[in-house]
XYZ file of C-alpha atoms in Angstrom:
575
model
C 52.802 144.320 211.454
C 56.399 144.746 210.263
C 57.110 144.310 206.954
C 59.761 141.806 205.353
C 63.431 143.368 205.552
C 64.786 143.902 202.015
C 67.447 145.880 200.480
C 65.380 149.199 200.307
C 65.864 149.978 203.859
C 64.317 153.676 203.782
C 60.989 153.107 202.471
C 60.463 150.050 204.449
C 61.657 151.592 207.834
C 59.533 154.254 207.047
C 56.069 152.064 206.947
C 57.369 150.472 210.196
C 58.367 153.367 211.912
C 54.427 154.902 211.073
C 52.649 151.984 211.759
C 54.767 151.194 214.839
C 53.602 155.170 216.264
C 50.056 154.970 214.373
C 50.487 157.339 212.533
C 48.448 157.943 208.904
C 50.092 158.186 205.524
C 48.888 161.515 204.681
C 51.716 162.873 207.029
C 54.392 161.336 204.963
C 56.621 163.643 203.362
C 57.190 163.845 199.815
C 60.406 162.783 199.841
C 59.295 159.735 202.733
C 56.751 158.867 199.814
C 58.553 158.365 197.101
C 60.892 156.194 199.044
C 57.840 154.266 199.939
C 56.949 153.748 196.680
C 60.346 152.612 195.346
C 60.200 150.140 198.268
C 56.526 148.737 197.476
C 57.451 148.850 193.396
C 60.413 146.499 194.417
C 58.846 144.091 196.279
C 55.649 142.595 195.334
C 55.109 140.575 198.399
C 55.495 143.875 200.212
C 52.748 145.014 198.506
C 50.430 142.462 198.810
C 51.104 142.523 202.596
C 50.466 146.183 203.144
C 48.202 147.241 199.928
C 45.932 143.974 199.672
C 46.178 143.438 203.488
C 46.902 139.706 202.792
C 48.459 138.755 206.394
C 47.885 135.210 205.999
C 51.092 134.556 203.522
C 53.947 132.046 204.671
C 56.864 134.249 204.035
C 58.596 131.289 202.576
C 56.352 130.098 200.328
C 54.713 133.535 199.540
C 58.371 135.147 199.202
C 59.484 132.265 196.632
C 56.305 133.346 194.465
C 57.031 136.718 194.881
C 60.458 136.635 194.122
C 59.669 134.510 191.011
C 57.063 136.978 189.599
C 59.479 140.138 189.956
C 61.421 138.845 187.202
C 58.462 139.003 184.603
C 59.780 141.291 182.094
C 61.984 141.068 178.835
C 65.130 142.921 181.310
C 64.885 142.379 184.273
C 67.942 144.816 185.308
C 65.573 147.656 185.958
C 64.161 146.164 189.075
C 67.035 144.665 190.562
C 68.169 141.029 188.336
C 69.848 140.208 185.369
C 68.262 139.034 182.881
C 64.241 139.027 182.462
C 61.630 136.069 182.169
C 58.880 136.989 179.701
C 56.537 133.883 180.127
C 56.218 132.234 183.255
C 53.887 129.038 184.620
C 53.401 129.491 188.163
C 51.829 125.618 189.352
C 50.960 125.853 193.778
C 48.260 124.120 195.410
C 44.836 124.919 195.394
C 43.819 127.182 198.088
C 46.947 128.769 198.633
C 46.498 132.565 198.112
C 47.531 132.088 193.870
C 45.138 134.259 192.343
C 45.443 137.088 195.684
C 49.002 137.023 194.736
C 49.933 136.760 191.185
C 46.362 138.029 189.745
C 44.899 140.945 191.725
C 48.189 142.128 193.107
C 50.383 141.202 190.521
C 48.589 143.184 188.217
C 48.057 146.388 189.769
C 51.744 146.635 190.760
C 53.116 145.819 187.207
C 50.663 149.169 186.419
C 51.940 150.852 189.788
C 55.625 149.952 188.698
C 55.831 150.736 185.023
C 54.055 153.772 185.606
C 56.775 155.295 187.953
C 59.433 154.050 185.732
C 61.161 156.204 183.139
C 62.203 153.528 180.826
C 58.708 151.686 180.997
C 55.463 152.499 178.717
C 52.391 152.061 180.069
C 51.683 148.853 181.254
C 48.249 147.174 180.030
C 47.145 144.102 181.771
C 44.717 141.244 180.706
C 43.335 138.753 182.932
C 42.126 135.700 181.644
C 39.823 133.042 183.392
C 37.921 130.015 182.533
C 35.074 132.433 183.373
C 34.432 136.240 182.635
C 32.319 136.659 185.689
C 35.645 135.623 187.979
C 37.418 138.007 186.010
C 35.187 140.835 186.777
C 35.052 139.709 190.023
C 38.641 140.294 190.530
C 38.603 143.666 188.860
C 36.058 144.609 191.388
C 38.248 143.701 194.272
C 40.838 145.520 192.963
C 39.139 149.008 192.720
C 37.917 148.304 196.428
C 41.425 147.878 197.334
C 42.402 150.972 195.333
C 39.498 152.879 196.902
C 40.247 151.214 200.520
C 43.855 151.689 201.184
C 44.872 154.882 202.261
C 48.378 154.199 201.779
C 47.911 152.967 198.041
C 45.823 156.812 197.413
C 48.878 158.755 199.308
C 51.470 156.667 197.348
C 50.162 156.197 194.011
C 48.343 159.478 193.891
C 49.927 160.159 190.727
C 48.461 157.010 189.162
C 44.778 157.490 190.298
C 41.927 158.184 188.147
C 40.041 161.891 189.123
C 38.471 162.481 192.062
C 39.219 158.773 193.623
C 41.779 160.411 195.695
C 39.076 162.104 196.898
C 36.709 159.174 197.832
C 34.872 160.045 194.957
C 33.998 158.134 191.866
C 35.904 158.773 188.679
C 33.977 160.614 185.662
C 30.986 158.792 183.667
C 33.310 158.628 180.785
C 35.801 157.080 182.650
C 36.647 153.102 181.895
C 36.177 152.432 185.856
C 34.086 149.107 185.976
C 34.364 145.146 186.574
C 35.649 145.272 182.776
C 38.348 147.575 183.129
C 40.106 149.715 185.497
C 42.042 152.893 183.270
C 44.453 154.546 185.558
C 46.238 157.777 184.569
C 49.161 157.392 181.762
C 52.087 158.850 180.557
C 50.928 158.779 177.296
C 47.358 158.463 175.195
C 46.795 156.701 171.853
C 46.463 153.053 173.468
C 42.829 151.924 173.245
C 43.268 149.379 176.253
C 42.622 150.197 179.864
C 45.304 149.495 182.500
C 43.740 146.716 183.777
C 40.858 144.597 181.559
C 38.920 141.294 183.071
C 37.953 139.091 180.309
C 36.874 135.388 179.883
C 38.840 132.566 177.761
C 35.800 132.828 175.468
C 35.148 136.631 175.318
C 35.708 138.789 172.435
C 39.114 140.645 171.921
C 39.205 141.166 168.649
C 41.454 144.362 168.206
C 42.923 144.147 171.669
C 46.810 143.622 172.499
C 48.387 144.174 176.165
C 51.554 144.443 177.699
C 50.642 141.609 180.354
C 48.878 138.439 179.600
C 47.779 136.870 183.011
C 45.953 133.467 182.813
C 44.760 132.318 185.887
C 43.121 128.785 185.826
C 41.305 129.343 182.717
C 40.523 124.840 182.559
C 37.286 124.175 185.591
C 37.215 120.522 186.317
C 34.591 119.978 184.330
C 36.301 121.677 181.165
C 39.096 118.847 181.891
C 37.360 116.413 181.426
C 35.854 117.268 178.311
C 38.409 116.792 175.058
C 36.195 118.805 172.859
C 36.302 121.536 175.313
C 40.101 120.887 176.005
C 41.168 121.337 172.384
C 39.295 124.820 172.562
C 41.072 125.934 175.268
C 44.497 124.899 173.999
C 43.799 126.238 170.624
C 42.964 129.564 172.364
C 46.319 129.336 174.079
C 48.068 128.960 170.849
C 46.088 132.062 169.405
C 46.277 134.463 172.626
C 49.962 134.420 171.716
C 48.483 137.072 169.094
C 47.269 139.065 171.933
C 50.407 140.480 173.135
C 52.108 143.916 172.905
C 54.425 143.479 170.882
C 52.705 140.716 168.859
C 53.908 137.354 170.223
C 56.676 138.751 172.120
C 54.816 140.261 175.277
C 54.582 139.088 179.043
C 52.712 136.380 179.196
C 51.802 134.438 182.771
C 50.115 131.062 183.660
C 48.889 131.062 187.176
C 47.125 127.539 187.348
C 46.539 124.241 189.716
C 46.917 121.368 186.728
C 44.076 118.921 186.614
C 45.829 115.968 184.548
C 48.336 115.048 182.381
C 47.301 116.084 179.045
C 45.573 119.226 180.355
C 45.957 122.348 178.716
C 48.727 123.819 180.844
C 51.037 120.289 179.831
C 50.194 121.055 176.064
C 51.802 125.020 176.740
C 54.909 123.111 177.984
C 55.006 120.851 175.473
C 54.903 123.594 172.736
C 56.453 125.962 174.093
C 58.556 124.862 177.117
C 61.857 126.364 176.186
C 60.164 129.561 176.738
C 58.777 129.549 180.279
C 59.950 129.557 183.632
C 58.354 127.146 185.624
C 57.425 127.390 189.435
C 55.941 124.214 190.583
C 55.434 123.865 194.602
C 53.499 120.503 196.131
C 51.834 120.735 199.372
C 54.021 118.174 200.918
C 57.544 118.612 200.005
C 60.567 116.506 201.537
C 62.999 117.760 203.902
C 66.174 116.898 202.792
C 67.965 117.492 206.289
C 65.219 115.342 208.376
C 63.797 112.875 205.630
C 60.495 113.734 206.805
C 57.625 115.228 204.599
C 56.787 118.762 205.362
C 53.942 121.050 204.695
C 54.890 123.810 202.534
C 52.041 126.355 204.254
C 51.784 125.219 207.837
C 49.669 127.664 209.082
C 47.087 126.256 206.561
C 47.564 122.941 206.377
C 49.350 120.366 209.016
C 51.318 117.946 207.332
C 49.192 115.295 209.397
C 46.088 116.647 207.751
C 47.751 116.704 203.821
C 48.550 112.848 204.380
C 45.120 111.828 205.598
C 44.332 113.754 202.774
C 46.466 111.800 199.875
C 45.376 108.704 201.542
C 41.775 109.456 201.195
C 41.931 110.462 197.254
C 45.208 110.501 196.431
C 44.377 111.209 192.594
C 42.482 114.307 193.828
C 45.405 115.329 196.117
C 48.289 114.771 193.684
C 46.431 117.307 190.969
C 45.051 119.999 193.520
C 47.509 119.820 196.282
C 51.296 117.762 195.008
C 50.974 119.607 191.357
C 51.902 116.437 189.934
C 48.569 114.806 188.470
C 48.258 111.147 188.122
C 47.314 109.423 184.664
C 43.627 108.768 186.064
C 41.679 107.018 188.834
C 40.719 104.235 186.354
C 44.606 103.581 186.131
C 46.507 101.658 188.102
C 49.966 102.093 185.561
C 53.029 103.738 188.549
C 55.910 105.254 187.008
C 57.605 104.028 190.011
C 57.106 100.378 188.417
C 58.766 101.430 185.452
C 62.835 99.328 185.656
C 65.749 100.490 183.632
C 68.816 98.651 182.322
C 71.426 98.656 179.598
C 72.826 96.917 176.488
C 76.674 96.381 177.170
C 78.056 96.847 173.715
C 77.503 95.986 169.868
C 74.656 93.934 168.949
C 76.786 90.172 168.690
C 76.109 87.463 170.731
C 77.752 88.089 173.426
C 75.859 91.216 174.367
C 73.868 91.259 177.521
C 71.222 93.396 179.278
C 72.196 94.703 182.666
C 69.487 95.171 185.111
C 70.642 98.690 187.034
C 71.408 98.052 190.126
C 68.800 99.662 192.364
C 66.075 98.015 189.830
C 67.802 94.669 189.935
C 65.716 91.940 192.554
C 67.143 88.432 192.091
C 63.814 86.591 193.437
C 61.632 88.518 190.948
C 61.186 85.294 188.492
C 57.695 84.375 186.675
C 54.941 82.354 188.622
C 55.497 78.692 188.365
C 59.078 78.574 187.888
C 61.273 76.920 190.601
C 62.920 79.247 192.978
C 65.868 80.329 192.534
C 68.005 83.552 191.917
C 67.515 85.302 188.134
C 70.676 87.238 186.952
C 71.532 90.243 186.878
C 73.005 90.209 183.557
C 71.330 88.173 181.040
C 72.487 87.760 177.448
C 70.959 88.506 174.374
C 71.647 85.332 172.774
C 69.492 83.297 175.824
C 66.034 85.831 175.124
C 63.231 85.209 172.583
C 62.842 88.086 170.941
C 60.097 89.917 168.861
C 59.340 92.941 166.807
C 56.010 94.120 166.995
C 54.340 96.805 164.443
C 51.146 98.944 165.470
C 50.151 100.425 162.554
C 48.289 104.101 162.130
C 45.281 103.800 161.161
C 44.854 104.148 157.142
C 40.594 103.696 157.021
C 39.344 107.103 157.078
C 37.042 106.294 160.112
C 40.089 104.541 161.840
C 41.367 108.489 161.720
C 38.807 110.563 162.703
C 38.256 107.950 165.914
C 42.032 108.240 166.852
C 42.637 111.401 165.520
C 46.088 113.089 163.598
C 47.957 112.212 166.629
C 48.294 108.516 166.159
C 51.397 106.833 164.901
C 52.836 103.842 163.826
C 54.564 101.863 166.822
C 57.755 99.755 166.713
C 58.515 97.769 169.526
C 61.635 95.016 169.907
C 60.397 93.011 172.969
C 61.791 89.778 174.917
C 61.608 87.102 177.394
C 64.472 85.617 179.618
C 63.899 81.795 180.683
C 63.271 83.628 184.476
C 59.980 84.791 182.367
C 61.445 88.349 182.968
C 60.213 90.848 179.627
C 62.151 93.321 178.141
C 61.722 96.487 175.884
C 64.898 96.244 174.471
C 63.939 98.879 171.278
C 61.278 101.292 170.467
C 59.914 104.301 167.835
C 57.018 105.778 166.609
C 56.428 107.649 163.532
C 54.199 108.776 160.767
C 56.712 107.874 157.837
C 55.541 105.771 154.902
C 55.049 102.573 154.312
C 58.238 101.511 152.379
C 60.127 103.248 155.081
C 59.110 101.419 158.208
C 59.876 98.651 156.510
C 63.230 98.987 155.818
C 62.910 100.523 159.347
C 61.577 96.920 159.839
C 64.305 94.978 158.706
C 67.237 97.290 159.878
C 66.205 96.767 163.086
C 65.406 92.554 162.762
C 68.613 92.119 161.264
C 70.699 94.797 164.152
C 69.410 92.737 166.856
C 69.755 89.356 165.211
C 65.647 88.746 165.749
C 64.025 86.440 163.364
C 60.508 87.222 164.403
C 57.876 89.995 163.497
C 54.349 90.694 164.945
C 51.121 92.745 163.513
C 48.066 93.418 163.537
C 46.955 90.745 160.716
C 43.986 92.674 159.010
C 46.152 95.577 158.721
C 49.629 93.374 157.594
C 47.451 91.714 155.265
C 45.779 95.039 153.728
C 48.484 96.933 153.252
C 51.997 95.876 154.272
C 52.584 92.833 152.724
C 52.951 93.110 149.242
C 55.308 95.735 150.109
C 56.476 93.438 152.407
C 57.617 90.516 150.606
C 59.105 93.004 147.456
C 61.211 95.144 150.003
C 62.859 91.780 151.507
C 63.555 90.470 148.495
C 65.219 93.583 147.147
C 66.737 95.025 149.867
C 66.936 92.520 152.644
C 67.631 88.781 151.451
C 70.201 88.333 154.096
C 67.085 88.570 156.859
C 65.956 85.566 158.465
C 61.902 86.341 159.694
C 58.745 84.757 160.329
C 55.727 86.441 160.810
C 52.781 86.435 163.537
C 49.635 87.245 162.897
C 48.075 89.369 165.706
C 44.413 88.525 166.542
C 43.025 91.436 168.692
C 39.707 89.580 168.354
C 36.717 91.202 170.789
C 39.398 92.790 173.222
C 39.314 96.763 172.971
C 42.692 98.636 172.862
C 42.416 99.764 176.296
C 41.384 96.759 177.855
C 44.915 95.009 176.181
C 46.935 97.778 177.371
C 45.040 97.532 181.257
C 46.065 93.767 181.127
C 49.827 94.609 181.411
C 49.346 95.742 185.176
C 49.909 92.811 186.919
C 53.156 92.066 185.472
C 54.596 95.887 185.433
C 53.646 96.052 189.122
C 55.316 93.419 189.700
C 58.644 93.889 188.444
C 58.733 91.537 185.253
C 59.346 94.268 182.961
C 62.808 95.857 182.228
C 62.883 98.531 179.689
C 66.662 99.873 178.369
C 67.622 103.256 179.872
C 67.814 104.596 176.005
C 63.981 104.121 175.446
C 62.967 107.119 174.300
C 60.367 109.753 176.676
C 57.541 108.980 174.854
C 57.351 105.867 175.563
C 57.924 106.502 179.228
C 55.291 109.493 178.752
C 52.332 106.825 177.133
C 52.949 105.116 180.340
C 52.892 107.380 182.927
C 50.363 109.535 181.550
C 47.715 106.670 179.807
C 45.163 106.837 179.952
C 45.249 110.706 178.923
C 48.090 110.663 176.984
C 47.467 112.190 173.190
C 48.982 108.780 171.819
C 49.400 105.020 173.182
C 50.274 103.807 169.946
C 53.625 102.603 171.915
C 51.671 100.784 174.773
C 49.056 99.431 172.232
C 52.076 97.326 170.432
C 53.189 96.605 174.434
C 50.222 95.064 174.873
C 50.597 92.198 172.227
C 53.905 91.120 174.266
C 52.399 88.095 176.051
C 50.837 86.414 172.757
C 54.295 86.508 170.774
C 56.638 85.760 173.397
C 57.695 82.300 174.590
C 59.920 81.863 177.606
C 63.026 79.915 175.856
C 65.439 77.713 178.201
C 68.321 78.412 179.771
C 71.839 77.053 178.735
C 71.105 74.732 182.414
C 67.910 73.891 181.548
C 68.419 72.787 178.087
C 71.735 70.326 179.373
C 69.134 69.101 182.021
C 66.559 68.392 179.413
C 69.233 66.267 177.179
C 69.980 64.255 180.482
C 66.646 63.795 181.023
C 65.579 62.178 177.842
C 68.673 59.795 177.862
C 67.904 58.779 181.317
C 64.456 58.080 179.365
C 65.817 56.441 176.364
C 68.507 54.791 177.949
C 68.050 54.540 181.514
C 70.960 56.481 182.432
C 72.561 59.100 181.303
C 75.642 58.783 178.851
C 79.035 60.352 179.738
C 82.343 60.670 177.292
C 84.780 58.944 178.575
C 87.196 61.117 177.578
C 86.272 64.400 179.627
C 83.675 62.393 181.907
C 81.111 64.635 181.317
């Protein structure tokens, strides 16, 4: 077994040249072993090769891990880089050698490596999981590695606890257990062993570590609990207080995600201008053949990984792409999602321009005559309608849709090819008075005389302020109002009834719409809010499909032909 070339060429020739001859590591010389050890502290997938005896890594896909976890640490200079990456998600497949890698090797080698390093302290590593037991478990398998590998005893002899270098267990008083592994350290006072296994629920009141290592601490069934969610993403919000130094420690996510709000997607959304993200699917595209490839062959065939998405593809694009899908009760695609622009100003001679690889000429509402739909349409020939979905304001409206919820503007239309447009959205918590002036800025930008709510809730609340605010502020603005009647249909059942026509292709939304909206859609039904795709869903009662320029001259020649018997003509221009 030769190990990977890298830049320290002496240590790792050395570990070929004696396992090439057979010979045993307790012939190395001193100086041999130290330049062993620099070579194993540099390269982590070095060590998990010939410490944890993992010979079943893809150098590829192993090596990219690898290479990604050796830069976990505020400066990164010491070992090699530039600059450091303190908190790092780490997102591969199910199955493929995460936790062997960046749990029980990763954390004995940050311990091996700081401890050999002038400039370091002592490094003190947590490991989190879901479960305590699994924790432990871990622990456990690294102490049999530690007691198991001659090489790790010859080269880290230093580091070992008393008498293990003998094949002997370590002192009763000694923190050597499935809780905690203590190695030796360059200094005392810290209360925390080198290594400690704990669960996302355990106590750890008074304890603080260099290295935070959270490896999958959500179990499918904890997914699909929200109670249970919120607990763990409040606990990732307070392990923050964990670290050494307080909120500014090392802090790693080693996780398969199980859906889109899950707690690993909250992290990112909090905190996402602090991590590093590594995020590898099974099947990955080859951009020189075209073709999908698997990204551990010797595991898993590509063949097998497509038989595999076909059978449950929601099940495979979680555990195996990385990239959950919104849920297998939903049939929303962000690939049915089309984009286009406004051209210019707001007058009447703006137009919305389908973008080009989004634009299909024969996509045209059922029942209409065929024929080609435009590419550009203008504003001027759309009915147009803004629609308001309220927050809720009863107290029991609250605690059913939680803080979250906001209220929803939407500007929506309809071309006479029965084509529907999101041509202006936001969502807010602001006060009542301010969406709607919000409200009326927007009616009167987009020269739209209609407005849409909820009528219980318009009634209750909005339109006494209503009425005074457009009278005030806003006499200029033309509007009628439509009463929405949800009636016995349930907000999820509205929003499920938009399918048919997003799948296929009615719906054009403008390229500026901002990424929530995009984010309700793509992530519904686990999404925190769908306050946007609740006002969506009132679309189809509010818009009409108005005529076209052609159809209104044919509908003029039409009734004279009626009235008349033929149609009329000016003489002077014939027409």
């Amino acid at each position: 077994m030769a190990l990977p070339r890298t830049s320290n060429l002496q240590g790792q020739d050395v570990i070929n040249d004696m396992l090439a001859s057979g010979g045993a590591p307790r012939d190395m010389a001193p100086i041999q072993i130290v330049a062993v050890r620099d070579y194993l502290n540099s390269s982590l997938y070095a060590f998990c090769k010939l410490i944890f005896d993992y010979q079943d890594l893809d150098p590829h896909l192993h090596g990219e891990v690898c290479a990604f976890i050796s830069k976990w640490d505020h400066d990164n200079g010491l070992w090699g880089g530039t600059d450091g990456w303190p908190r790092l998600m780490l997102q591969i497949p199910r199955e493929a050698f995460k936790t062997s890698v960046a749990t029980r090797a990763n954390s004995l080698w940050q311990v091996c490596r700081w401890f050999f390093s002038e400039e370091k302290p002592d490094a003190t590593v947590a490991i989190f999981n879901e479960r305590e037991a699994n924790s432990q478990k871990w622990l456990r398998n690294i102490r049999d590695v530690v007691a198991g590998s001659d090489i790790f005893r010859e080269v880290y002899r230093d580091l070992l606890p008393p008498g293990v270098y003998e094949g002997k267990n370590p002192p009763q008083r000694w923190k050597w257990s499935d809780n905690e592994l203590q190695f030796q350290k360059k200094s005392h006072g810290q209360s925390e062993a080198s290594i400690t296994g704990l669960g996302v629920t355990s106590a750890t009141t008074g304890g603080h570590w260099t290295h935070l290592i959270k490896d999958d601490i959500l179990s499918f069934e904890a997914s699909r609990s929200e109670t249970v969610m919120q607990m763990v993403k409040d606990w990732c919000d307070a392990a923050r207080d964990l670290e050494r130094p307080g909120r500014d420690g090392l802090d790693l996510f080693a996780c398969t995600p199980w859906h889109y709000n899950d707690a690993y997607r909250y992290v990112l959304e909090q905190y996402g201008d602090e991590y590093r993200v590594l995020r590898r699917s099974a099947l990955e595209l080859n951009p020189e053949t075209g073709k999908e490839e698997s990204i551990f062959p010797s595991k898993w065939s590509a063949r097998f990984l497509q038989k595999e998405r076909k059978r449950n593809p929601y099940h495979f694009n979680a555990q195996m792409q990385c990239k959950p899908m919104a849920g297998k009760e939903m049939s929303f695609n962000e690939n049915w999602l089309r984009f286009g622009s406004i051209n210019a100003a707001r007058t009447d001679d703006d137009f919305f321009e389908i973008r080009q690889g989004h634009y299909n000429p024969s996509i045209i509402a059922p029942g209409l005559p065929d024929g080609d739909a435009p590419q550009r349409c203008p504003l001027a020939w759309m009915d147009k309608c803004l629609i308001l979905d309220p927050a809720p304001s009863e107290q029991t409206d609250v605690n059913r849709e939680g803080d979250s919820a906001r209220n929803a503007l939407v500007l929506v239309a309809m071309d006479p090819w029965g084509r529907s447009y999101l041509l202006d959205v936001w969502a807010g918590r602001d006060d009542v008075l301010d969406i709607l002036r919000r409200i009326f800025r927007t009616l009167k930008l987009w020269g739209c005389h209609k407005f849409a709510c909820e009528h219980v809730n318009f009634s209750k609340l909005y339109k006494p302020f209503f009425d005074f605010v457009k009278r005030a502020e806003f006499r200029d603005v033309h509007v009628s109002y439509t009463p929405l009647k949800p009636g016995r249909t349930d907000k999820n059942t509205r929003i499920l009834s938009m399918t048919p026509s997003y799948r296929s292709g009615l719906w054009y939304w403008t390229d500026s719409a901002i990424a929530s909206a995009i984010r309700e859609f793509v992530e519904y039904p686990h999404s925190a809010t769908m306050d946007i795709l609740d006002a969506l869903s009132y679309a189809d009662q509010v818009l009409k499909r108005p005529e076209s320029p052609m159809e209104y001259e044919q509908r003029l020649v039409d009734r004279q032909v009626q009235d008349y018997g033929q149609p009329t003509y000016d003489e002077l221009t014939g027409y």
